[in-house]
Coordinates of C-alpha atoms in Angstrom, one line a residue:
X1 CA 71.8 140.2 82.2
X2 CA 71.6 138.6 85.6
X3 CA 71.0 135.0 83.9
X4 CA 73.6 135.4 81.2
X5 CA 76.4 136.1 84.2
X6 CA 75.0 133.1 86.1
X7 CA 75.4 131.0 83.0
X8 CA 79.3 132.6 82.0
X9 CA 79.8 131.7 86.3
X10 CA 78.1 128.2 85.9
X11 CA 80.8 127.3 82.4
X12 CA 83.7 128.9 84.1
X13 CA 82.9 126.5 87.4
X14 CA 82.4 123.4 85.3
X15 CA 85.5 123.8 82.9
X16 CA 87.5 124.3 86.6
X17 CA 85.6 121.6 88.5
X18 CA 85.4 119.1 86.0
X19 CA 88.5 118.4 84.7
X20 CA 90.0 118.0 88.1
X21 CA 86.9 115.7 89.1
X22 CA 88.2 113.7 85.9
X23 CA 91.9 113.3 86.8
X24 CA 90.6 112.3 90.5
X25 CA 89.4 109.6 89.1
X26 CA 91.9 107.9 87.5
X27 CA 94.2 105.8 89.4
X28 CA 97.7 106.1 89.8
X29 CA 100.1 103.6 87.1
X30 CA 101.4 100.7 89.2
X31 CA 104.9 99.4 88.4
X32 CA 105.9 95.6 88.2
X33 CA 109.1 94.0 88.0
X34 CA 109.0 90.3 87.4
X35 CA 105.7 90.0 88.8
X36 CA 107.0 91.9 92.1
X37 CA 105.6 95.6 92.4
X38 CA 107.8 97.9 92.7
X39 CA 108.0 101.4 94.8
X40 CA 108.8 104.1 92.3
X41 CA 109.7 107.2 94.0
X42 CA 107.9 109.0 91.0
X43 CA 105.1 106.9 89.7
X44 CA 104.8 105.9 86.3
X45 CA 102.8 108.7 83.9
X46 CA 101.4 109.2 80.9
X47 CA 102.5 112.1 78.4
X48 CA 101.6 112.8 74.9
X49 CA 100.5 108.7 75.0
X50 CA 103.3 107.8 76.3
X51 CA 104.5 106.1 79.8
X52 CA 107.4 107.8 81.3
X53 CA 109.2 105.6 84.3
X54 CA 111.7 106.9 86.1
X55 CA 115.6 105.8 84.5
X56 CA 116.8 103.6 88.1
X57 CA 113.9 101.0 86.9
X58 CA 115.8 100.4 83.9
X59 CA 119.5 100.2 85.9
X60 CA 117.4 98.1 88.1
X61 CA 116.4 95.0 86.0
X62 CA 118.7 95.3 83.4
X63 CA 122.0 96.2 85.1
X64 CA 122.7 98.9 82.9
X65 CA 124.8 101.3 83.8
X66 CA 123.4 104.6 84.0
X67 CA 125.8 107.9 83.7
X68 CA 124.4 111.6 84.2
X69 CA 126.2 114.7 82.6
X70 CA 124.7 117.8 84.3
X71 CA 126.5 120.2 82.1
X72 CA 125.1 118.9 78.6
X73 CA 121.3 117.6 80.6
X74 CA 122.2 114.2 79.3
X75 CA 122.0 110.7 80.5
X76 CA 123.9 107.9 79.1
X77 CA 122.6 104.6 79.8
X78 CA 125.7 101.7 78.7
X79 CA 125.1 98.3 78.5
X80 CA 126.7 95.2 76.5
X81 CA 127.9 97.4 73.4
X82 CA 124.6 98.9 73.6
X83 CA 125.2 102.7 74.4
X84 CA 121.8 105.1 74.6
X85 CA 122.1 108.4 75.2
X86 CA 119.7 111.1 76.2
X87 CA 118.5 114.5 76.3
X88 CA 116.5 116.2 78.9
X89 CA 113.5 117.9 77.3
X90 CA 114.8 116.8 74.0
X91 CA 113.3 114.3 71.7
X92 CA 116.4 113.7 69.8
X93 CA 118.8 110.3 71.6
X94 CA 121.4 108.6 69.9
X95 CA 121.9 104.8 70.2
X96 CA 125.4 103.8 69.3
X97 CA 126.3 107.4 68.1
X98 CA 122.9 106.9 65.4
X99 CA 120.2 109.5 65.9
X100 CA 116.8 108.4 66.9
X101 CA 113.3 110.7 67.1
X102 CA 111.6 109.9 70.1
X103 CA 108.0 110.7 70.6
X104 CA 108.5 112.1 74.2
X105 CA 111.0 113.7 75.2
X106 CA 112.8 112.9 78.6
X107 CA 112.2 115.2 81.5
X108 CA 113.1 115.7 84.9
X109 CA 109.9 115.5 87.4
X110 CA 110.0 116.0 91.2
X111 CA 113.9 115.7 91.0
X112 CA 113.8 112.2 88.9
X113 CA 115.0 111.9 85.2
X114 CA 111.7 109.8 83.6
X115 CA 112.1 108.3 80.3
X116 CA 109.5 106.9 77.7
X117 CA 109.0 103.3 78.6
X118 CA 109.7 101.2 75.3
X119 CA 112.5 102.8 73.7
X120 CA 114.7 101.9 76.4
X121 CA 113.4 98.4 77.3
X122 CA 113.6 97.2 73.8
X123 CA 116.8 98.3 73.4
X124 CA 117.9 96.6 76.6
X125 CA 116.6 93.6 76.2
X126 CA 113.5 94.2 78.7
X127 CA 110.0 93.1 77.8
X128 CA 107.0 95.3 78.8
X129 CA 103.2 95.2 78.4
X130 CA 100.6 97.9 79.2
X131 CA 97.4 96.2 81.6
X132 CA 94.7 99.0 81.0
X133 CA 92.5 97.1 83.4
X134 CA 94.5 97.5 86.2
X135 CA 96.5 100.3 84.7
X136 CA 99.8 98.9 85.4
X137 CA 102.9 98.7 83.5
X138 CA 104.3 95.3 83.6
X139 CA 108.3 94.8 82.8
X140 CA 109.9 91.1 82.3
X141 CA 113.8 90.9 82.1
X142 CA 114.8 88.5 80.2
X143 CA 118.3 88.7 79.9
X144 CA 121.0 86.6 82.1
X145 CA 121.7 87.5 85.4
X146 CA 121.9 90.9 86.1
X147 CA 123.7 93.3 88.4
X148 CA 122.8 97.1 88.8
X149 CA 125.5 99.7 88.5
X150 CA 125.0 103.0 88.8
X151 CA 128.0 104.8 88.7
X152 CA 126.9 108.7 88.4
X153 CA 124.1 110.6 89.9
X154 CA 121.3 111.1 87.6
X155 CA 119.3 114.4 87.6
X156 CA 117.9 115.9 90.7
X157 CA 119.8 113.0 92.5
X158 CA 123.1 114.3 93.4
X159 CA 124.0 114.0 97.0
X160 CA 121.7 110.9 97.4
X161 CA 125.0 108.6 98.2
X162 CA 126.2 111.2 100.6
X163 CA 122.2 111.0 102.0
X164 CA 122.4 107.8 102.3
X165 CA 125.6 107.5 104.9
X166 CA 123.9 110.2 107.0
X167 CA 120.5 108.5 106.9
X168 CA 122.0 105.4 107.8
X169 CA 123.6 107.0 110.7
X170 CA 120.9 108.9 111.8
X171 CA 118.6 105.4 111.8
X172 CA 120.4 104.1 114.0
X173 CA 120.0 106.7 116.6
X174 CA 116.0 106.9 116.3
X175 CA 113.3 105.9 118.6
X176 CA 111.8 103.5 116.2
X177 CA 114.9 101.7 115.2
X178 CA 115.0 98.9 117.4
X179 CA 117.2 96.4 115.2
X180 CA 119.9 96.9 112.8
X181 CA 121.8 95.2 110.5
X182 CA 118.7 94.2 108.5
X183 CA 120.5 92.6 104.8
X184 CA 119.0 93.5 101.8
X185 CA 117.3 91.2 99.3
X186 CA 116.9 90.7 95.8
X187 CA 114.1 90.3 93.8
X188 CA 113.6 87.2 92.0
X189 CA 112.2 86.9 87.8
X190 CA 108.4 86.7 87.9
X191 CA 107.2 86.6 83.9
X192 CA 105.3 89.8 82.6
X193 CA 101.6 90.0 81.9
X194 CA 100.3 90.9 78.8
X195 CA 97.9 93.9 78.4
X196 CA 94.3 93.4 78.4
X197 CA 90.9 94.0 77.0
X198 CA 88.4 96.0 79.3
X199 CA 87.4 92.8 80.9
X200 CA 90.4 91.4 82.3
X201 CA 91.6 89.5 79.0
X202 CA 94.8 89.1 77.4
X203 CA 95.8 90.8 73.8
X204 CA 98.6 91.6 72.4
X205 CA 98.8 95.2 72.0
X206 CA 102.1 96.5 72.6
X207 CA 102.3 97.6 76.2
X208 CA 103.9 100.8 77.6
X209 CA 101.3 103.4 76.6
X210 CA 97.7 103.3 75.8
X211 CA 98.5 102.4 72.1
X212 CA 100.9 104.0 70.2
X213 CA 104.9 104.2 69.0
X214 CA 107.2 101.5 69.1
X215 CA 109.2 104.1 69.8
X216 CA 109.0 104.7 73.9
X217 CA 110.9 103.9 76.5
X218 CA 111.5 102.4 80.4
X219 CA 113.3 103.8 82.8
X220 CA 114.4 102.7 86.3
X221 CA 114.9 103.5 89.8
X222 CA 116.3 102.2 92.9
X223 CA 118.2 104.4 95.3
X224 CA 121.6 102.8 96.0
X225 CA 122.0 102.3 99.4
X226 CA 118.9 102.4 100.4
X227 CA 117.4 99.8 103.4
X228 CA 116.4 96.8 102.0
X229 CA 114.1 95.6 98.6
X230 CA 111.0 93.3 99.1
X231 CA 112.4 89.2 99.4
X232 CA 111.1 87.6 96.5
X233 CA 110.5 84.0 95.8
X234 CA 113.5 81.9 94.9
X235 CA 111.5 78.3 94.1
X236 CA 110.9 76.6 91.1
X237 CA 109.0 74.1 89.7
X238 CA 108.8 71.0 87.5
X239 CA 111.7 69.2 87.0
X240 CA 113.6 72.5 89.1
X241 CA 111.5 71.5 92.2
X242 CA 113.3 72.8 95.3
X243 CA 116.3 74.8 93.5
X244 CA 116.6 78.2 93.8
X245 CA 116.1 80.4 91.0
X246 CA 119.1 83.4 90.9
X247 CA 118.0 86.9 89.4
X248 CA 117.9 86.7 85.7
X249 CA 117.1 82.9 85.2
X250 CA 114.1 82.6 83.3
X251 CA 111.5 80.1 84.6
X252 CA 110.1 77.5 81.9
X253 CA 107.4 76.1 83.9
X254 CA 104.6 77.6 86.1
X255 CA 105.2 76.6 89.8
X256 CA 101.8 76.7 90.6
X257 CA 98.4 74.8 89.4
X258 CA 95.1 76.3 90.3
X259 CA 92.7 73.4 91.1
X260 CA 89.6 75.3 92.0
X261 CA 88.1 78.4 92.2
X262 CA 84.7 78.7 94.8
X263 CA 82.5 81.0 96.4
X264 CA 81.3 79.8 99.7
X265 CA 79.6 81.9 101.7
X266 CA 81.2 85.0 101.7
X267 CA 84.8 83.3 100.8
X268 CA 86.7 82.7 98.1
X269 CA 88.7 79.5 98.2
X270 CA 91.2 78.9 95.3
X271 CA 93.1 75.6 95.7
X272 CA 96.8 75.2 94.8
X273 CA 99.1 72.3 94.0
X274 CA 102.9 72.8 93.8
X275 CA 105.1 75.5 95.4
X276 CA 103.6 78.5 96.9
X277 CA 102.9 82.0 94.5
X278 CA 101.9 85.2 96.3
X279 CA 98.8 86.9 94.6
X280 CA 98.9 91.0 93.8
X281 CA 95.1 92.2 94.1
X282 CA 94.0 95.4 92.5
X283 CA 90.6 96.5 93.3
X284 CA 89.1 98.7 91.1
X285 CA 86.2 100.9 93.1
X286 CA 85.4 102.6 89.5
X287 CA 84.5 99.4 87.9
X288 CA 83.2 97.8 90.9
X289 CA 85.7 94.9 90.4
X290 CA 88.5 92.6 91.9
X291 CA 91.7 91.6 89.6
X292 CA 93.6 89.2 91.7
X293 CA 96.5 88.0 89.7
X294 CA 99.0 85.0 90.1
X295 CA 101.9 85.0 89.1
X296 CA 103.7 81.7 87.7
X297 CA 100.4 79.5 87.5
X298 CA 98.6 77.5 85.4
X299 CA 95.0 76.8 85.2
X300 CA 94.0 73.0 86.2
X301 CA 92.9 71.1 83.1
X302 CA 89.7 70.2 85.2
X303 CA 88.9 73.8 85.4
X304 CA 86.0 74.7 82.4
X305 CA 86.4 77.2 79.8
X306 CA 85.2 78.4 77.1
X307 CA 86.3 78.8 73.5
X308 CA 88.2 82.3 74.6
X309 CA 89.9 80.3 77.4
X310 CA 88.0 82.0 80.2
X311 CA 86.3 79.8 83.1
X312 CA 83.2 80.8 85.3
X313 CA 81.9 80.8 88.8
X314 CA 78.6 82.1 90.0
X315 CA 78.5 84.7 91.9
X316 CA 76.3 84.9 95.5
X317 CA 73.3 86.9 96.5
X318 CA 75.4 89.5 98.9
X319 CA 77.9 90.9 97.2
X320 CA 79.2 89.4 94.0
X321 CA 77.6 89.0 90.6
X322 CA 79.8 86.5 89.1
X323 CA 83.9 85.5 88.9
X324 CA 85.7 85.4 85.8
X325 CA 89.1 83.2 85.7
X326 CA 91.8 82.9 82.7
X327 CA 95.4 82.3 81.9
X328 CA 96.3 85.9 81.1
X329 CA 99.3 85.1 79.1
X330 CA 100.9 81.7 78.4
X331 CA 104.4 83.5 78.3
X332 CA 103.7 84.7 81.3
X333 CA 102.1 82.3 83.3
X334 CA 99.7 84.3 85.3
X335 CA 96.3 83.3 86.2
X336 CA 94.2 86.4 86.3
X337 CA 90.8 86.0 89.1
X338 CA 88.1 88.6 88.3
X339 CA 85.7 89.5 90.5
X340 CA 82.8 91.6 89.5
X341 CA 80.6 93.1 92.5
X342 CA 76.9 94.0 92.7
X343 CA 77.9 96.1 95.3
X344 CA 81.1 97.3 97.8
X345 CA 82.8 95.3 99.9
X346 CA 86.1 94.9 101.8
X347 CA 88.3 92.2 100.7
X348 CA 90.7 90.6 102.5
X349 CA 93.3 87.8 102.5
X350 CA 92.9 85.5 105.9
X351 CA 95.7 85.7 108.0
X352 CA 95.6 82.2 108.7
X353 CA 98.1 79.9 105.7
X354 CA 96.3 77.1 104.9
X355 CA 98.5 74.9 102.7
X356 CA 97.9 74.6 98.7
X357 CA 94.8 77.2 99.7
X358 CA 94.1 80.7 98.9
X359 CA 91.4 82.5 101.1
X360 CA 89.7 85.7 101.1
X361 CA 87.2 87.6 103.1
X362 CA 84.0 89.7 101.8
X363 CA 83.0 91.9 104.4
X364 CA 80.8 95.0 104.6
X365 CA 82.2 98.2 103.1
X366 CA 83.0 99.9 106.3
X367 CA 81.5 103.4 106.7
X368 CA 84.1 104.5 109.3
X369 CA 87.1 104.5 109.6
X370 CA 89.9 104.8 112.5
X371 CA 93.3 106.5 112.0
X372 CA 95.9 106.4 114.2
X373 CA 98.4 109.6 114.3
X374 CA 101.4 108.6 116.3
X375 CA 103.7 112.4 116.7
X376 CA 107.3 110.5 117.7
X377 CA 109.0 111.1 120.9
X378 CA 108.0 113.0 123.3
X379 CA 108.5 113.9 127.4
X380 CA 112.0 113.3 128.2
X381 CA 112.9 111.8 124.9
X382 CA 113.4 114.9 122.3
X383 CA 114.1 113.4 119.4
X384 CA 116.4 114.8 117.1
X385 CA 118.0 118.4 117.8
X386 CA 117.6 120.4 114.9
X387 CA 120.4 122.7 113.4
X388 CA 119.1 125.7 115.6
X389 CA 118.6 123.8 118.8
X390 CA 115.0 122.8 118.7
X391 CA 113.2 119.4 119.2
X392 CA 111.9 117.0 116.8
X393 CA 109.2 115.7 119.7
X394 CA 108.1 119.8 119.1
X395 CA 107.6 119.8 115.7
X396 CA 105.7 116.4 115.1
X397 CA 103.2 117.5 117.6
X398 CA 103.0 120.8 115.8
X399 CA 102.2 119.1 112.7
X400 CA 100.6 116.0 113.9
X401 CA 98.1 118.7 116.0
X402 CA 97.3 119.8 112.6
X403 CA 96.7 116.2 110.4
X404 CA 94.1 115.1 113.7
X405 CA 92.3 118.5 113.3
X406 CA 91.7 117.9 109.7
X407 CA 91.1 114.3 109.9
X408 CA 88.1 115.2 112.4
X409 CA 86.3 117.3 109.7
X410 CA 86.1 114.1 107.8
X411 CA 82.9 112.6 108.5
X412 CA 84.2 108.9 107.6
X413 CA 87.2 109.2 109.9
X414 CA 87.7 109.0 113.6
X415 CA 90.9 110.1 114.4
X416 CA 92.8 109.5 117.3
X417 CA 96.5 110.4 118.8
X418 CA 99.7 108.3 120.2
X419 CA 100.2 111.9 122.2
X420 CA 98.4 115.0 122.6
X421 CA 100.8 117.1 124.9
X422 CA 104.2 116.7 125.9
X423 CA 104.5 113.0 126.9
X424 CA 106.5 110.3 126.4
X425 CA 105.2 107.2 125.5
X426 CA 106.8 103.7 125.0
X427 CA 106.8 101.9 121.7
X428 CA 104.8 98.9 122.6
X429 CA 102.3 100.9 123.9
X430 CA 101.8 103.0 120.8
X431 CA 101.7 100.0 118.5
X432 CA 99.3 98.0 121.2
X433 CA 97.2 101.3 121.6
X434 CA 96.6 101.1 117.4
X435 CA 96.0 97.2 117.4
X436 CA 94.0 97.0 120.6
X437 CA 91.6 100.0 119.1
X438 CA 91.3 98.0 115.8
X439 CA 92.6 100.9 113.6
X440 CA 92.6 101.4 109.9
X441 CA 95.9 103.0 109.5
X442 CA 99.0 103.8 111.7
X443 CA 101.1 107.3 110.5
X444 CA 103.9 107.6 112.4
X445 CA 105.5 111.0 112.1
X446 CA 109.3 112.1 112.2
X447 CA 111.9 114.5 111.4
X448 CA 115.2 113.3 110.4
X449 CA 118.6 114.2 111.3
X450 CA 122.0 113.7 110.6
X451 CA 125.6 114.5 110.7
X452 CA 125.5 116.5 107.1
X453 CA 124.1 119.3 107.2
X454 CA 123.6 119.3 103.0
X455 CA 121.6 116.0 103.3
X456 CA 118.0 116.6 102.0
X457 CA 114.9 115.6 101.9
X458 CA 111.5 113.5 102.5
X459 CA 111.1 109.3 103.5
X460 CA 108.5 107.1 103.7
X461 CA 108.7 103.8 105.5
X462 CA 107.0 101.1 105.6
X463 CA 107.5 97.3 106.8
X464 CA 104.7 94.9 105.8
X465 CA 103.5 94.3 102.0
X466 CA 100.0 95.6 102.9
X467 CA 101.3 99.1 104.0
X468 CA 103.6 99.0 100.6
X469 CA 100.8 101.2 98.2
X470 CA 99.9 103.5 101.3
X471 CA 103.8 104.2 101.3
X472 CA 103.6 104.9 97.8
X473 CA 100.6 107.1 98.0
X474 CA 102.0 109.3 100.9
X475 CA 105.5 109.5 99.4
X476 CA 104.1 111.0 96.2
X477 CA 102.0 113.2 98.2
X478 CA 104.6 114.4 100.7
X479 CA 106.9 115.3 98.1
X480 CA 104.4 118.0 96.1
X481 CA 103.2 119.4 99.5
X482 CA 107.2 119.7 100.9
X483 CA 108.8 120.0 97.5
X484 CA 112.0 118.9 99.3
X485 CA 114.0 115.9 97.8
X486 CA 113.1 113.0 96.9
X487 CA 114.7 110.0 99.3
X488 CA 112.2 107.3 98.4
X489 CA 110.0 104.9 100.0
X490 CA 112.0 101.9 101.9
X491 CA 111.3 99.8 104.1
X492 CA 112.8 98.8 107.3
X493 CA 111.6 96.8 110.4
X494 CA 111.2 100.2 112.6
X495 CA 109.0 99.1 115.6
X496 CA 106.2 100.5 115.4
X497 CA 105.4 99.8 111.5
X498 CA 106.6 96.1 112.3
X499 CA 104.4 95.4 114.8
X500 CA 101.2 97.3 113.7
X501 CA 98.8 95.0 112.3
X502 CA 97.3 97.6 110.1
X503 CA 99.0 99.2 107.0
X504 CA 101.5 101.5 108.5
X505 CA 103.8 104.7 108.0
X506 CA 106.6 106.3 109.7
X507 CA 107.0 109.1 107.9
X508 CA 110.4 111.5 107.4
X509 CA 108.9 114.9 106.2
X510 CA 112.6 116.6 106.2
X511 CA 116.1 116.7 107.8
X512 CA 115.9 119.1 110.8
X513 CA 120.0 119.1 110.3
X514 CA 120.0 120.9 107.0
X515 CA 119.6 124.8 107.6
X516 CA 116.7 125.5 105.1
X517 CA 114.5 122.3 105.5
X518 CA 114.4 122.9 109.5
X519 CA 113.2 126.7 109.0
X520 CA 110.6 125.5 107.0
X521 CA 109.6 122.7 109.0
X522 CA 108.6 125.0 112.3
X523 CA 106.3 127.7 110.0
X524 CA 102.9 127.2 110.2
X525 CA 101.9 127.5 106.8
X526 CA 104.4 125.0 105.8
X527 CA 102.5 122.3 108.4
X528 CA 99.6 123.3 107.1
X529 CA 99.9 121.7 103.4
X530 CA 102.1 119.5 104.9
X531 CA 98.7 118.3 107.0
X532 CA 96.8 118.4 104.4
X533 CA 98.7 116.2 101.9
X534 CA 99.0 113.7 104.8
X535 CA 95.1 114.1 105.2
X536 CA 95.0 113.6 100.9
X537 CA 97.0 109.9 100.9
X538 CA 95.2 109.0 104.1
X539 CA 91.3 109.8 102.1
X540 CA 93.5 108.0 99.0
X541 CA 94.2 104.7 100.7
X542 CA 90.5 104.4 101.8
X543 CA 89.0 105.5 99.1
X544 CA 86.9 108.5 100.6
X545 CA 86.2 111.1 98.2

């Protein structure tokens, strides 16, 4: 009887254990616009084998305009004649008043309306393609120039224009907000990739799901008024040498010729001719592989390939078994680099622009890590006053305390503090303290304030392009351990994530001014998942199980 219960125990442990070890495993669905990633509030999902994207990505690079009707839970989304309308939880839309069965219905998740990825796009005139090596969704406008207008809230987003003002004001009053007046900037077209085979190869499945339906859909996001976008590339090439490229122009030519591809040492050396094309690298620790792609490239007729159009390179005795190289798509003019690894390494970019040349680093795998918790304010400076009369400098201490205690359990990471105690300590010093120590990360955290008190909700900053999918790690992790609204991940040239040479956070966790957010804020229990989600994206970014 004794062995039977151990064996019912053992089955009840595995289907529990399991099935969350699985889903662990799988990394989150990146989201490209152009070439340009872009920082969904709610990432990109798969349900019922299809991709669901939140509806501002659509506005976004089609200049739709998107209209919410809270009464009838529908969202109309109006562009050129082209009217496509909506029903949360409801697989039945209308495009130009004629019914259409969709496969997925659109729902509302952490306050965002997500729709199925195709349907829209194809509608709108917005090409997409599904890369199941890196699992990201890739989405190409190809329309003229575009413009976003969003005239209505959309679900779970009402207030967000009256957040904004407040945020704005409140910005301007904190610690970390040592310039202003910061203008945002647009995006330029980058092509979209193709999907690919298991290896890194281009086919031409259709791409917003793992395979299935014409019938899915794409949805955007982009908070209006939020700080600024990520500058993207305005030259182009051939005959359009040194003309700038406005949103919505499509690029005939690749910019950018790849001359060589080497392993020396432990570097990787590609050589460039033409104008200048940043690289998005996606390292894949399941697979034990590199994908660095470039966007608006061509291969180098004196590069070798074989009959399937992909090029060699041997790999080195250390740490890499061989590199793989091929034009992913021809539409899309992106050179894909694979790397495959006999074993882990750190992989890095050298700081130091050589002209026409690409460089990166293998290193080690490092087996610790530092992490640098910086609680704002402090001493004489008290941060925000919250609605009750207490301090923010009080409760990022509190909850700061809390994410260094955890962080010490972890065997990997050595954490270390801006502040322990009551003390107030300048901004240089707390961004010299993390670069002189040679840390890992930098998480700044906040509590906001403002003039409102019915403004809402979580932030995530960030200022460099490194610290970009860290941002989007913590945000989505923040927002399931506050369940407070979501106000996106921005960036903005606060101090001390501008001049932090490591990826780096200032985080928002709530608005102190809004009655309910600040009682939560100060209980204990509330800090506590609070902590440990902060603990979560930190173990996520390093990839520490």
């Amino acid at each position: 009887m004794r062995v039977v219960t151990t064996l019912i125990s053992f089955l009840l442990v595995s289907l529990l254990v399991f099935p969350m070890m699985a889903f662990a495993a799988v990394p989150q669905i990146q989201l490209y616009l152009n070439g340009k990633q872009l920082a969904a509030e709610v990432a990109p999902r798969i349900i019922k084998e299809n991709t669901v994207v939140p509806v501002r990505i659509i506005a976004e690079s089609t200049g739709a305009k998107v209209q919410w009707d809270g009464k009838n839970r529908k969202v109309t989304v109006d562009k050129s004649g082209m009217s496509i309308q909506l029903f949360i939880d409801k697989q039945d839309a209308l495009v130009n008043n004629k019914s259409v069965k969709l496969e997925t219905a659109p729902a509302i998740i952490d306050g965002n309306t997500m729709l199925p990825l195709r349907f829209v796009s194809e509608q709108l005139g917005v090409k997409v393609t599904w890369d199941e090596l890196t699992r990201s969704v890739f989405l190409f406008q190809t329309d003229g120039d575009v413009k976003e207008d969003v005239s209505s809230p959309i679900a779970g987003e009402e207030g967000k224009q009256e957040g904004n003002t407040g945020a704005a004001a409140s910005e301007t009053s904190k610690e970390d907000n040592t310039s202003s007046g910061k203008q945002p900037t647009t995006p330029t077209d980058k092509p979209s990739v193709k999907p690919s085979d298991s290896n890194g190869a281009s086919t031409d499945k259709p791409a917003d799901k793992p395979d299935k339906d014409k019938n899915d859909t794409t949805s955007p996001n982009k908070e209006t008024g939020s700080t600024s976008t990520t500058p993207g590339k305005t030259e182009a090439g051939g005959d359009q040498k040194g003309q700038q490229t406005k949103p919505g122009d499509k690029v005939k030519e690749p910019v950018t010729t790849i001359r060589s591809i080497s392993l020396e040492g432990e570097q990787l050396i590609v050589k460039t001719t033409g104008a200048e094309s940043k690289p998005n690298v996606s390292k894949l620790s399941e697979a034990n592989r590199i994908v660095i792609d470039i966007p608006y490239s061509q291969l180098d007729p004196s590069l070798k390939v074989n009959d399937k159009g992909e090029g060699t390179v041997k790999g080195n005795q250390n740490n890499v078994s061989q590199i793989r190289y091929l034009l992913f798509s021809k539409e899309s003019s992106i050179v894909r680099i694979i790397i495959d690894l006999s074993k882990k390494v750190d992989f890095k970019l050298s700081s130091a622009k050589t002209p026409n040349q690409l460089i990166w680093t293998f290193s080690p795998a490092k087996e610790q890590f530092k992490v640098v918790i910086d609680p704002g304010h402090g001493g004489k400076d008290t941060g925000a006053v919250s609605i009750t009369k207490r301090y923010e400098k009080d409760f990022v201490l509190a909850l700061g305390t809390k994410v260094y205690k955890l962080l010490e359990k972890e065997p990997r990471i050595e954490p270390v503090m801006t502040r322990d105690d009551d003390t107030f300590v300048e901004l240089a010093d707390r961004a010299s303290f993390a670069n002189e120590m040679k840390a890992d990360l930098f998480v700044a955290i906040h509590g906001n304030s403002t003039g409102k008190e019915s403004v809402a909700g979580v932030e995530t900053y960030y200022y460099t392009e490194q610290s970009l999918p860290f941002a989007q790690i913590m945000h989505e992790q923040l927002l399931k351990s506050t369940q407070f609204p979501d106000r996106k991940v921005k960036q903005n040239n606060f101090y001390v994530v501008k001049n932090t040479t490591m990826p780096s956070l200032l985080l928002e966790i709530g608005f102190l001014t809004n009655r309910s957010e600040e009682a939560a804020m100060f209980q204990d229990s509330f800090q506590d998942q609070v902590a440990a989600s902060i603990v979560a994206a930190i173990k996520q970014q390093l990839n520490i199980d």
